[in-house]
Short mmCIF file of N, CA and C in Angstrom, two decimals:
data_model
loop_
_atom_site.label_atom_id
_atom_site.label_comp_id
_atom_site.label_asym_id
_atom_site.label_seq_id
_atom_site.Cartn_x
_atom_site.Cartn_y
_atom_site.Cartn_z
N MET A 1 101.45 81.05 118.85
CA MET A 1 101.47 82.10 118.08
C MET A 1 100.34 82.20 116.78
N LYS A 2 99.82 81.05 116.44
CA LYS A 2 98.56 81.05 115.37
C LYS A 2 98.49 81.94 115.29
N SER A 3 97.31 82.14 116.52
CA SER A 3 95.99 82.94 116.91
C SER A 3 97.27 84.83 117.02
N ALA A 4 97.72 84.86 117.73
CA ALA A 4 99.19 86.27 117.03
C ALA A 4 98.74 87.00 116.62
N ALA A 5 99.54 85.93 115.32
CA ALA A 5 100.07 86.47 114.39
C ALA A 5 98.69 86.93 112.87
N LEU A 6 97.67 85.53 113.67
CA LEU A 6 96.27 85.78 113.03
C LEU A 6 95.51 87.26 113.37
N ILE A 7 96.05 87.81 115.14
CA ILE A 7 95.88 89.28 115.28
C ILE A 7 96.17 90.92 115.02
N ALA A 8 97.54 89.87 114.56
CA ALA A 8 98.68 90.90 114.59
C ALA A 8 98.68 91.15 112.70
N THR A 9 98.15 90.62 112.04
CA THR A 9 97.58 90.48 110.63
C THR A 9 96.88 91.92 111.22
N ALA A 10 95.65 91.29 111.85
CA ALA A 10 94.39 92.27 111.62
C ALA A 10 94.55 93.96 111.88
N VAL A 11 95.36 93.98 112.43
CA VAL A 11 95.83 95.22 113.85
C VAL A 11 96.92 95.71 112.44
N ALA A 12 98.09 94.88 112.04
CA ALA A 12 98.17 95.74 110.81
C ALA A 12 97.84 95.96 110.05
N LEU A 13 96.59 95.91 109.18
CA LEU A 13 95.83 95.66 108.12
C LEU A 13 95.07 97.10 108.68
N LEU A 14 94.23 96.95 110.05
CA LEU A 14 93.76 98.13 110.56
C LEU A 14 94.08 98.96 110.35
N LEU A 15 95.64 99.25 110.87
CA LEU A 15 95.50 99.72 111.99
C LEU A 15 97.18 100.69 111.11
N PRO A 16 97.24 100.99 109.64
CA PRO A 16 98.40 101.29 109.26
C PRO A 16 98.36 103.40 109.54
N CYS A 17 100.19 103.41 108.55
CA CYS A 17 99.97 105.02 109.10
C CYS A 17 99.40 105.78 108.37
N ALA A 18 98.74 107.18 109.25
CA ALA A 18 97.96 108.11 108.03
C ALA A 18 99.26 109.20 107.95
N ALA A 19 99.08 109.26 106.56
CA ALA A 19 99.95 110.31 105.96
C ALA A 19 98.92 111.22 105.29
N HIS A 20 99.87 112.31 104.86
CA HIS A 20 99.00 113.38 104.37
C HIS A 20 100.85 112.96 102.96
N ALA A 21 99.33 113.67 102.09
CA ALA A 21 99.84 113.89 100.05
C ALA A 21 101.18 114.09 100.46
N GLU A 22 101.68 115.10 101.26
CA GLU A 22 103.34 115.77 101.03
C GLU A 22 104.36 115.45 101.58
N GLY A 23 103.41 114.85 102.88
CA GLY A 23 104.64 114.16 103.83
C GLY A 23 104.93 112.24 104.36
N LYS A 24 105.77 111.51 104.63
CA LYS A 24 105.62 110.12 104.93
C LYS A 24 104.17 109.52 105.48
N ALA A 25 104.21 108.60 104.83
CA ALA A 25 102.96 107.74 105.44
C ALA A 25 103.07 107.72 107.20
N CYS A 26 103.98 107.44 106.99
CA CYS A 26 103.79 107.36 108.96
C CYS A 26 103.92 108.52 109.65
N ASP A 27 103.85 109.51 108.60
CA ASP A 27 103.80 110.93 109.95
C ASP A 27 102.71 110.87 110.09
N GLY A 28 102.05 110.99 110.35
CA GLY A 28 100.44 111.10 110.28
C GLY A 28 100.00 110.23 111.36
N LEU A 29 101.16 108.91 111.42
CA LEU A 29 100.51 107.70 112.78
C LEU A 29 100.68 108.71 113.96
N LYS A 30 101.31 109.34 114.59
CA LYS A 30 101.56 109.93 115.81
C LYS A 30 100.35 111.38 116.55
N ASN A 31 100.05 110.08 117.48
CA ASN A 31 98.31 110.55 118.56
C ASN A 31 97.46 110.64 117.85
N VAL A 32 97.41 108.92 116.92
CA VAL A 32 96.63 108.76 117.12
C VAL A 32 95.42 106.95 116.88
N THR A 33 94.65 106.93 117.38
CA THR A 33 93.84 105.55 117.57
C THR A 33 93.40 105.69 116.24
N TYR A 34 93.77 104.18 115.41
CA TYR A 34 92.75 103.74 114.34
C TYR A 34 92.14 102.03 115.62
N ALA A 35 91.12 101.17 114.30
CA ALA A 35 90.35 100.51 115.06
C ALA A 35 90.25 99.64 113.51
N GLY A 36 89.34 98.85 113.43
CA GLY A 36 89.29 97.75 112.03
C GLY A 36 89.02 96.93 112.03
N ILE A 37 89.32 96.74 111.16
CA ILE A 37 87.92 95.22 110.92
C ILE A 37 89.05 94.08 109.78
N MET A 38 89.43 93.15 109.72
CA MET A 38 90.20 92.26 108.71
C MET A 38 89.01 91.12 108.18
N ARG A 39 89.07 90.24 107.12
CA ARG A 39 88.42 90.00 107.23
C ARG A 39 89.45 89.10 105.94
N GLY A 40 89.51 87.41 105.51
CA GLY A 40 90.40 86.96 104.33
C GLY A 40 90.27 85.97 104.65
N LYS A 41 91.25 84.81 103.85
CA LYS A 41 92.44 83.80 104.63
C LYS A 41 92.74 83.37 105.53
N PHE A 42 93.33 82.80 106.40
CA PHE A 42 94.61 82.31 107.11
C PHE A 42 95.06 80.75 106.98
N ASP A 43 95.71 80.96 106.31
CA ASP A 43 95.90 79.58 106.49
C ASP A 43 95.10 77.86 105.53
N ALA A 44 93.79 77.40 106.10
CA ALA A 44 93.70 76.78 105.47
C ALA A 44 91.49 77.00 106.08
N HIS A 45 91.37 78.04 106.15
CA HIS A 45 90.34 78.82 106.50
C HIS A 45 90.16 80.04 106.07
N PRO A 46 89.54 80.00 105.09
CA PRO A 46 88.58 80.40 104.04
C PRO A 46 88.60 82.26 104.67
N ASP A 47 87.49 81.47 105.33
CA ASP A 47 86.99 83.42 106.28
C ASP A 47 87.08 83.72 107.56
N ALA A 48 88.94 83.89 107.93
CA ALA A 48 88.74 84.03 108.81
C ALA A 48 88.75 86.15 109.13
N PHE A 49 88.02 86.08 110.77
CA PHE A 49 87.83 87.19 110.75
C PHE A 49 88.40 88.09 111.51
N ALA A 50 88.67 89.31 111.89
CA ALA A 50 90.16 90.15 113.17
C ALA A 50 88.77 91.33 112.86
N GLY A 51 89.11 91.89 114.78
CA GLY A 51 88.81 93.30 115.01
C GLY A 51 90.63 93.16 115.25
N VAL A 52 90.59 96.04 115.01
CA VAL A 52 91.56 95.09 115.52
C VAL A 52 91.35 97.02 116.37
N SER A 53 92.54 97.67 117.02
CA SER A 53 92.65 99.31 117.75
C SER A 53 93.65 99.15 117.91
N LEU A 54 94.72 100.37 117.32
CA LEU A 54 95.83 100.33 117.63
C LEU A 54 95.84 101.79 118.34
N THR A 55 96.79 102.14 118.60
CA THR A 55 96.92 103.33 119.57
C THR A 55 98.56 104.18 119.47
N PHE A 56 99.10 105.35 118.31
CA PHE A 56 100.22 105.31 118.09
C PHE A 56 101.13 106.75 119.12
N ASP A 57 101.71 106.80 119.60
CA ASP A 57 101.91 107.30 120.87
C ASP A 57 102.96 108.65 120.26
N GLU A 58 103.11 109.62 120.40
CA GLU A 58 103.79 110.98 119.67
C GLU A 58 105.13 110.38 119.05
N HIS A 59 105.48 109.43 119.10
CA HIS A 59 106.77 108.71 118.38
C HIS A 59 106.42 108.52 117.29
N GLY A 60 105.01 107.96 116.47
CA GLY A 60 104.82 106.83 116.16
C GLY A 60 104.89 105.99 116.19
N VAL A 61 104.75 105.09 117.61
CA VAL A 61 105.06 103.77 117.76
C VAL A 61 103.26 103.50 117.82
N GLY A 62 103.18 101.80 118.40
CA GLY A 62 101.39 101.73 118.58
C GLY A 62 102.10 100.75 119.14
N ALA A 63 100.43 100.70 119.75
CA ALA A 63 100.31 99.59 121.10
C ALA A 63 99.24 99.45 120.92
N GLY A 64 97.96 98.83 121.65
CA GLY A 64 96.94 98.24 121.32
C GLY A 64 96.59 96.27 121.13
N ARG A 65 95.23 96.27 120.76
CA ARG A 65 94.75 95.11 120.89
C ARG A 65 94.40 94.19 119.74
N GLY A 66 93.51 93.12 119.50
CA GLY A 66 93.50 92.63 118.61
C GLY A 66 92.38 91.17 118.36
N VAL A 67 91.35 90.82 117.94
CA VAL A 67 90.73 89.57 118.33
C VAL A 67 90.66 89.19 117.15
N ILE A 68 90.76 87.55 116.40
CA ILE A 68 90.75 87.75 116.04
C ILE A 68 90.29 85.81 115.47
N ALA A 69 88.98 85.49 114.69
CA ALA A 69 88.20 84.05 115.38
C ALA A 69 88.39 83.61 113.63
N TYR A 70 89.22 82.26 113.44
CA TYR A 70 89.66 82.35 111.89
C TYR A 70 88.42 80.30 112.39
N ASP A 71 88.96 79.37 112.95
CA ASP A 71 88.25 77.67 112.88
C ASP A 71 86.49 77.54 113.48
N PRO A 72 86.26 76.66 111.96
CA PRO A 72 84.70 77.30 112.45
C PRO A 72 84.70 76.26 113.18
N ALA A 73 85.24 75.61 113.35
CA ALA A 73 85.03 74.09 114.10
C ALA A 73 85.85 74.19 115.60
N SER A 74 85.71 76.36 116.09
CA SER A 74 85.52 76.50 117.52
C SER A 74 84.72 77.79 117.25
N THR A 75 84.60 77.56 119.00
CA THR A 75 83.73 79.37 119.62
C THR A 75 84.81 79.83 119.97
N ALA A 76 85.80 79.77 119.83
CA ALA A 76 87.14 80.48 120.74
C ALA A 76 87.69 81.80 119.43
N ALA A 77 87.73 83.05 120.22
CA ALA A 77 88.43 84.04 119.50
C ALA A 77 89.57 84.10 120.02
N VAL A 78 91.08 84.68 119.69
CA VAL A 78 91.96 84.62 119.96
C VAL A 78 92.49 85.92 120.17
N GLN A 79 92.95 86.97 121.76
CA GLN A 79 92.83 88.17 121.56
C GLN A 79 94.95 88.56 121.73
N SER A 80 95.10 89.56 121.23
CA SER A 80 96.35 89.26 121.29
C SER A 80 96.80 90.61 121.91
N PRO A 81 97.61 91.33 122.86
CA PRO A 81 98.39 92.43 123.06
C PRO A 81 98.95 92.68 122.19
N TYR A 82 99.65 94.84 121.90
CA TYR A 82 100.43 94.36 120.69
C TYR A 82 100.97 95.85 121.43
N SER A 83 102.62 96.16 121.08
CA SER A 83 102.96 97.28 121.69
C SER A 83 104.74 97.48 120.26
N GLY A 84 104.99 97.86 120.61
CA GLY A 84 106.35 98.43 119.84
C GLY A 84 106.40 98.29 118.31
N VAL A 85 104.92 97.93 118.09
CA VAL A 85 103.91 98.20 116.08
C VAL A 85 105.54 99.77 115.25
N LYS A 86 106.03 99.49 114.55
CA LYS A 86 106.36 100.35 113.48
C LYS A 86 106.38 100.52 112.33
N CYS A 87 106.24 101.51 112.52
CA CYS A 87 106.30 101.97 110.86
C CYS A 87 107.28 102.39 109.88
N THR A 88 107.64 102.04 108.33
CA THR A 88 108.68 102.30 108.18
C THR A 88 107.72 102.92 106.33
N SER A 89 107.28 103.53 106.31
CA SER A 89 106.97 104.23 104.83
C SER A 89 107.89 104.35 103.49
N ASN A 90 107.07 103.56 102.78
CA ASN A 90 106.90 102.92 101.30
C ASN A 90 107.84 105.08 101.15
N PRO A 91 108.97 105.23 99.85
CA PRO A 91 108.72 106.05 99.11
C PRO A 91 107.83 106.77 98.57
N ASP A 92 107.52 106.16 98.07
CA ASP A 92 105.32 107.37 97.57
C ASP A 92 105.28 107.79 98.44
N GLY A 93 104.94 107.76 99.72
CA GLY A 93 104.98 109.15 100.95
C GLY A 93 103.02 108.37 100.94
N LYS A 94 102.53 107.10 100.69
CA LYS A 94 101.34 106.73 100.76
C LYS A 94 100.63 105.96 101.15
N SER A 95 102.19 105.17 101.30
CA SER A 95 101.58 103.50 101.19
C SER A 95 102.80 102.78 102.49
N GLY A 96 102.88 101.83 103.22
CA GLY A 96 104.19 101.19 104.06
C GLY A 96 104.69 99.85 104.47
N LEU A 97 105.10 99.89 105.36
CA LEU A 97 104.58 98.93 106.27
C LEU A 97 104.42 98.77 107.35
N LEU A 98 104.21 98.23 107.99
CA LEU A 98 103.13 97.97 109.85
C LEU A 98 104.43 97.02 110.27
N ASN A 99 105.83 96.44 111.05
CA ASN A 99 105.57 95.76 112.39
C ASN A 99 105.95 95.36 113.49
N PHE A 100 105.00 94.45 113.74
CA PHE A 100 104.43 93.34 114.34
C PHE A 100 105.59 92.92 115.39
N GLY A 101 106.70 92.77 114.90
CA GLY A 101 107.50 91.94 115.46
C GLY A 101 108.29 90.40 114.97
N PRO A 102 109.09 88.95 115.43
CA PRO A 102 109.22 88.58 114.46
C PRO A 102 108.22 87.48 115.00
N SER A 103 107.62 87.26 115.62
CA SER A 103 106.59 85.96 115.58
C SER A 103 105.20 86.58 115.27
N LEU A 104 104.20 87.91 114.71
CA LEU A 104 104.22 88.42 114.68
C LEU A 104 103.49 89.02 112.97
N GLY A 105 104.56 89.44 112.38
CA GLY A 105 104.85 89.50 111.24
C GLY A 105 104.36 91.81 110.73
N SER A 106 104.78 91.58 109.33
CA SER A 106 104.31 92.33 109.37
C SER A 106 103.31 92.77 107.86
N ASN A 107 102.51 94.17 107.70
CA ASN A 107 101.66 94.29 107.38
C ASN A 107 101.55 95.64 106.10
N SER A 108 100.97 95.43 104.85
CA SER A 108 101.59 96.86 104.09
C SER A 108 100.12 97.30 104.06
N PHE A 109 100.14 98.67 103.74
CA PHE A 109 99.22 99.21 104.10
C PHE A 109 99.37 100.74 103.71
N THR A 110 98.18 101.46 103.23
CA THR A 110 98.51 101.80 102.06
C THR A 110 97.10 103.32 102.73
N VAL A 111 97.66 104.83 102.79
CA VAL A 111 96.10 105.51 103.06
C VAL A 111 95.32 106.10 102.46
N PHE A 112 94.07 106.33 102.82
CA PHE A 112 93.50 106.95 101.88
C PHE A 112 92.86 108.18 103.24
N ASP A 113 91.98 108.81 101.25
CA ASP A 113 91.84 110.43 102.37
C ASP A 113 92.02 110.92 104.09
N GLY A 114 93.30 111.45 103.14
CA GLY A 114 94.58 112.68 103.72
C GLY A 114 94.37 111.31 105.77
N GLY A 115 94.02 110.07 105.54
CA GLY A 115 94.83 109.02 106.65
C GLY A 115 93.70 108.57 107.29
N THR A 116 92.23 109.15 106.82
CA THR A 116 90.64 108.83 107.95
C THR A 116 90.92 107.44 107.58
N ARG A 117 91.15 107.12 106.46
CA ARG A 117 91.11 105.10 105.56
C ARG A 117 92.51 104.94 105.88
N ILE A 118 92.41 103.70 106.48
CA ILE A 118 93.82 102.26 105.41
C ILE A 118 93.46 101.28 105.21
N TRP A 119 94.62 101.42 104.38
CA TRP A 119 93.96 99.44 104.08
C TRP A 119 95.23 98.01 104.64
N THR A 120 95.10 97.39 104.40
CA THR A 120 96.14 96.21 105.81
C THR A 120 95.63 95.87 105.14
N ARG A 121 97.01 95.05 104.73
CA ARG A 121 96.88 93.70 104.23
C ARG A 121 98.56 92.71 104.90
N HIS A 122 97.71 91.47 104.75
CA HIS A 122 98.93 91.19 105.87
C HIS A 122 99.86 90.06 104.95
N GLU A 123 101.84 90.21 105.42
CA GLU A 123 102.17 89.72 104.27
C GLU A 123 102.39 88.07 104.41
N ILE A 124 102.31 87.76 105.52
CA ILE A 124 103.12 86.36 105.76
C ILE A 124 102.34 85.49 103.89
N PRO A 125 102.96 85.12 103.23
CA PRO A 125 102.78 83.64 102.61
C PRO A 125 101.34 83.23 103.26
N GLY A 126 99.77 82.74 102.56
CA GLY A 126 99.21 81.59 103.43
C GLY A 126 98.19 82.46 103.83
N ARG A 127 98.19 83.92 104.66
CA ARG A 127 97.42 84.55 105.56
C ARG A 127 97.49 86.40 104.31
N PRO A 128 96.52 86.06 103.67
CA PRO A 128 96.14 87.91 103.20
C PRO A 128 94.57 87.73 103.38
N ILE A 129 94.34 87.74 105.24
CA ILE A 129 93.75 87.96 105.09
C ILE A 129 93.97 90.03 104.81
N ALA A 130 93.04 90.52 105.39
CA ALA A 130 93.26 92.00 105.18
C ALA A 130 91.90 93.08 105.12
N GLY A 131 91.69 94.15 105.21
CA GLY A 131 90.61 95.00 105.79
C GLY A 131 91.14 96.58 105.65
N TRP A 132 90.13 97.72 107.01
CA TRP A 132 90.42 98.45 107.26
C TRP A 132 90.45 99.10 107.96
N LEU A 133 91.36 100.96 108.69
CA LEU A 133 91.05 100.86 109.83
C LEU A 133 91.10 102.19 109.78
N PHE A 134 90.30 102.20 110.76
CA PHE A 134 89.56 103.49 111.03
C PHE A 134 90.17 105.08 111.25
N LYS A 135 90.07 106.04 111.96
CA LYS A 135 90.66 106.24 112.98
C LYS A 135 89.64 107.23 113.28
N GLN A 136 90.02 106.67 114.39
CA GLN A 136 89.43 107.35 116.04
C GLN A 136 89.15 109.14 116.48
N PRO A 137 87.74 109.58 116.32
CA PRO A 137 88.01 110.97 116.86
C PRO A 137 88.09 110.91 118.00
N ALA A 138 87.93 112.40 118.50
CA ALA A 138 88.42 112.20 120.44
C ALA A 138 87.15 112.50 120.82
N ALA A 139 86.86 111.27 121.57
CA ALA A 139 85.76 111.45 122.52
C ALA A 139 85.23 113.23 122.85
N PRO A 140 83.53 112.09 122.47
CA PRO A 140 82.80 113.78 122.85
C PRO A 140 82.82 114.07 124.63
N ARG A 141 82.05 115.42 124.35
CA ARG A 141 82.46 116.52 125.62
C ARG A 141 81.37 115.83 126.42
N LEU A 142 80.75 115.20 127.21
CA LEU A 142 78.96 115.14 127.46
C LEU A 142 78.77 116.11 128.68
N PRO A 143 77.82 116.65 128.90
CA PRO A 143 77.95 117.51 130.02
C PRO A 143 77.34 117.43 131.45
#
């Protein structure tokens, strides 16, 4: 499950709660999709890379998928589906935790620019992979 933990880390880091300055950090997650990239050390691998997409429903519960590559001796990347991702806001209203479950752990996050960007960081020791998640716009209406 090391690979799943890596992907979850990437997703959590890339998809934290979007917030308004006056509200709780997780309130802005409802009905929003984030996508992003995380990089950093993962166990003995100093240059892990992960991509994540997370969509939050009307209750602020996330689901999505992540892909991570961390072992330069392998050409394989690992993908993991996510469901039931829960957000907990910190008292400051601009940061919090995304919980991916017992096997994948949690990621801390801080909201920037009213939720258009989120900085995330995996909170498992030895795996400080981190990066930006970006709020995705609605699909364009094509003729």
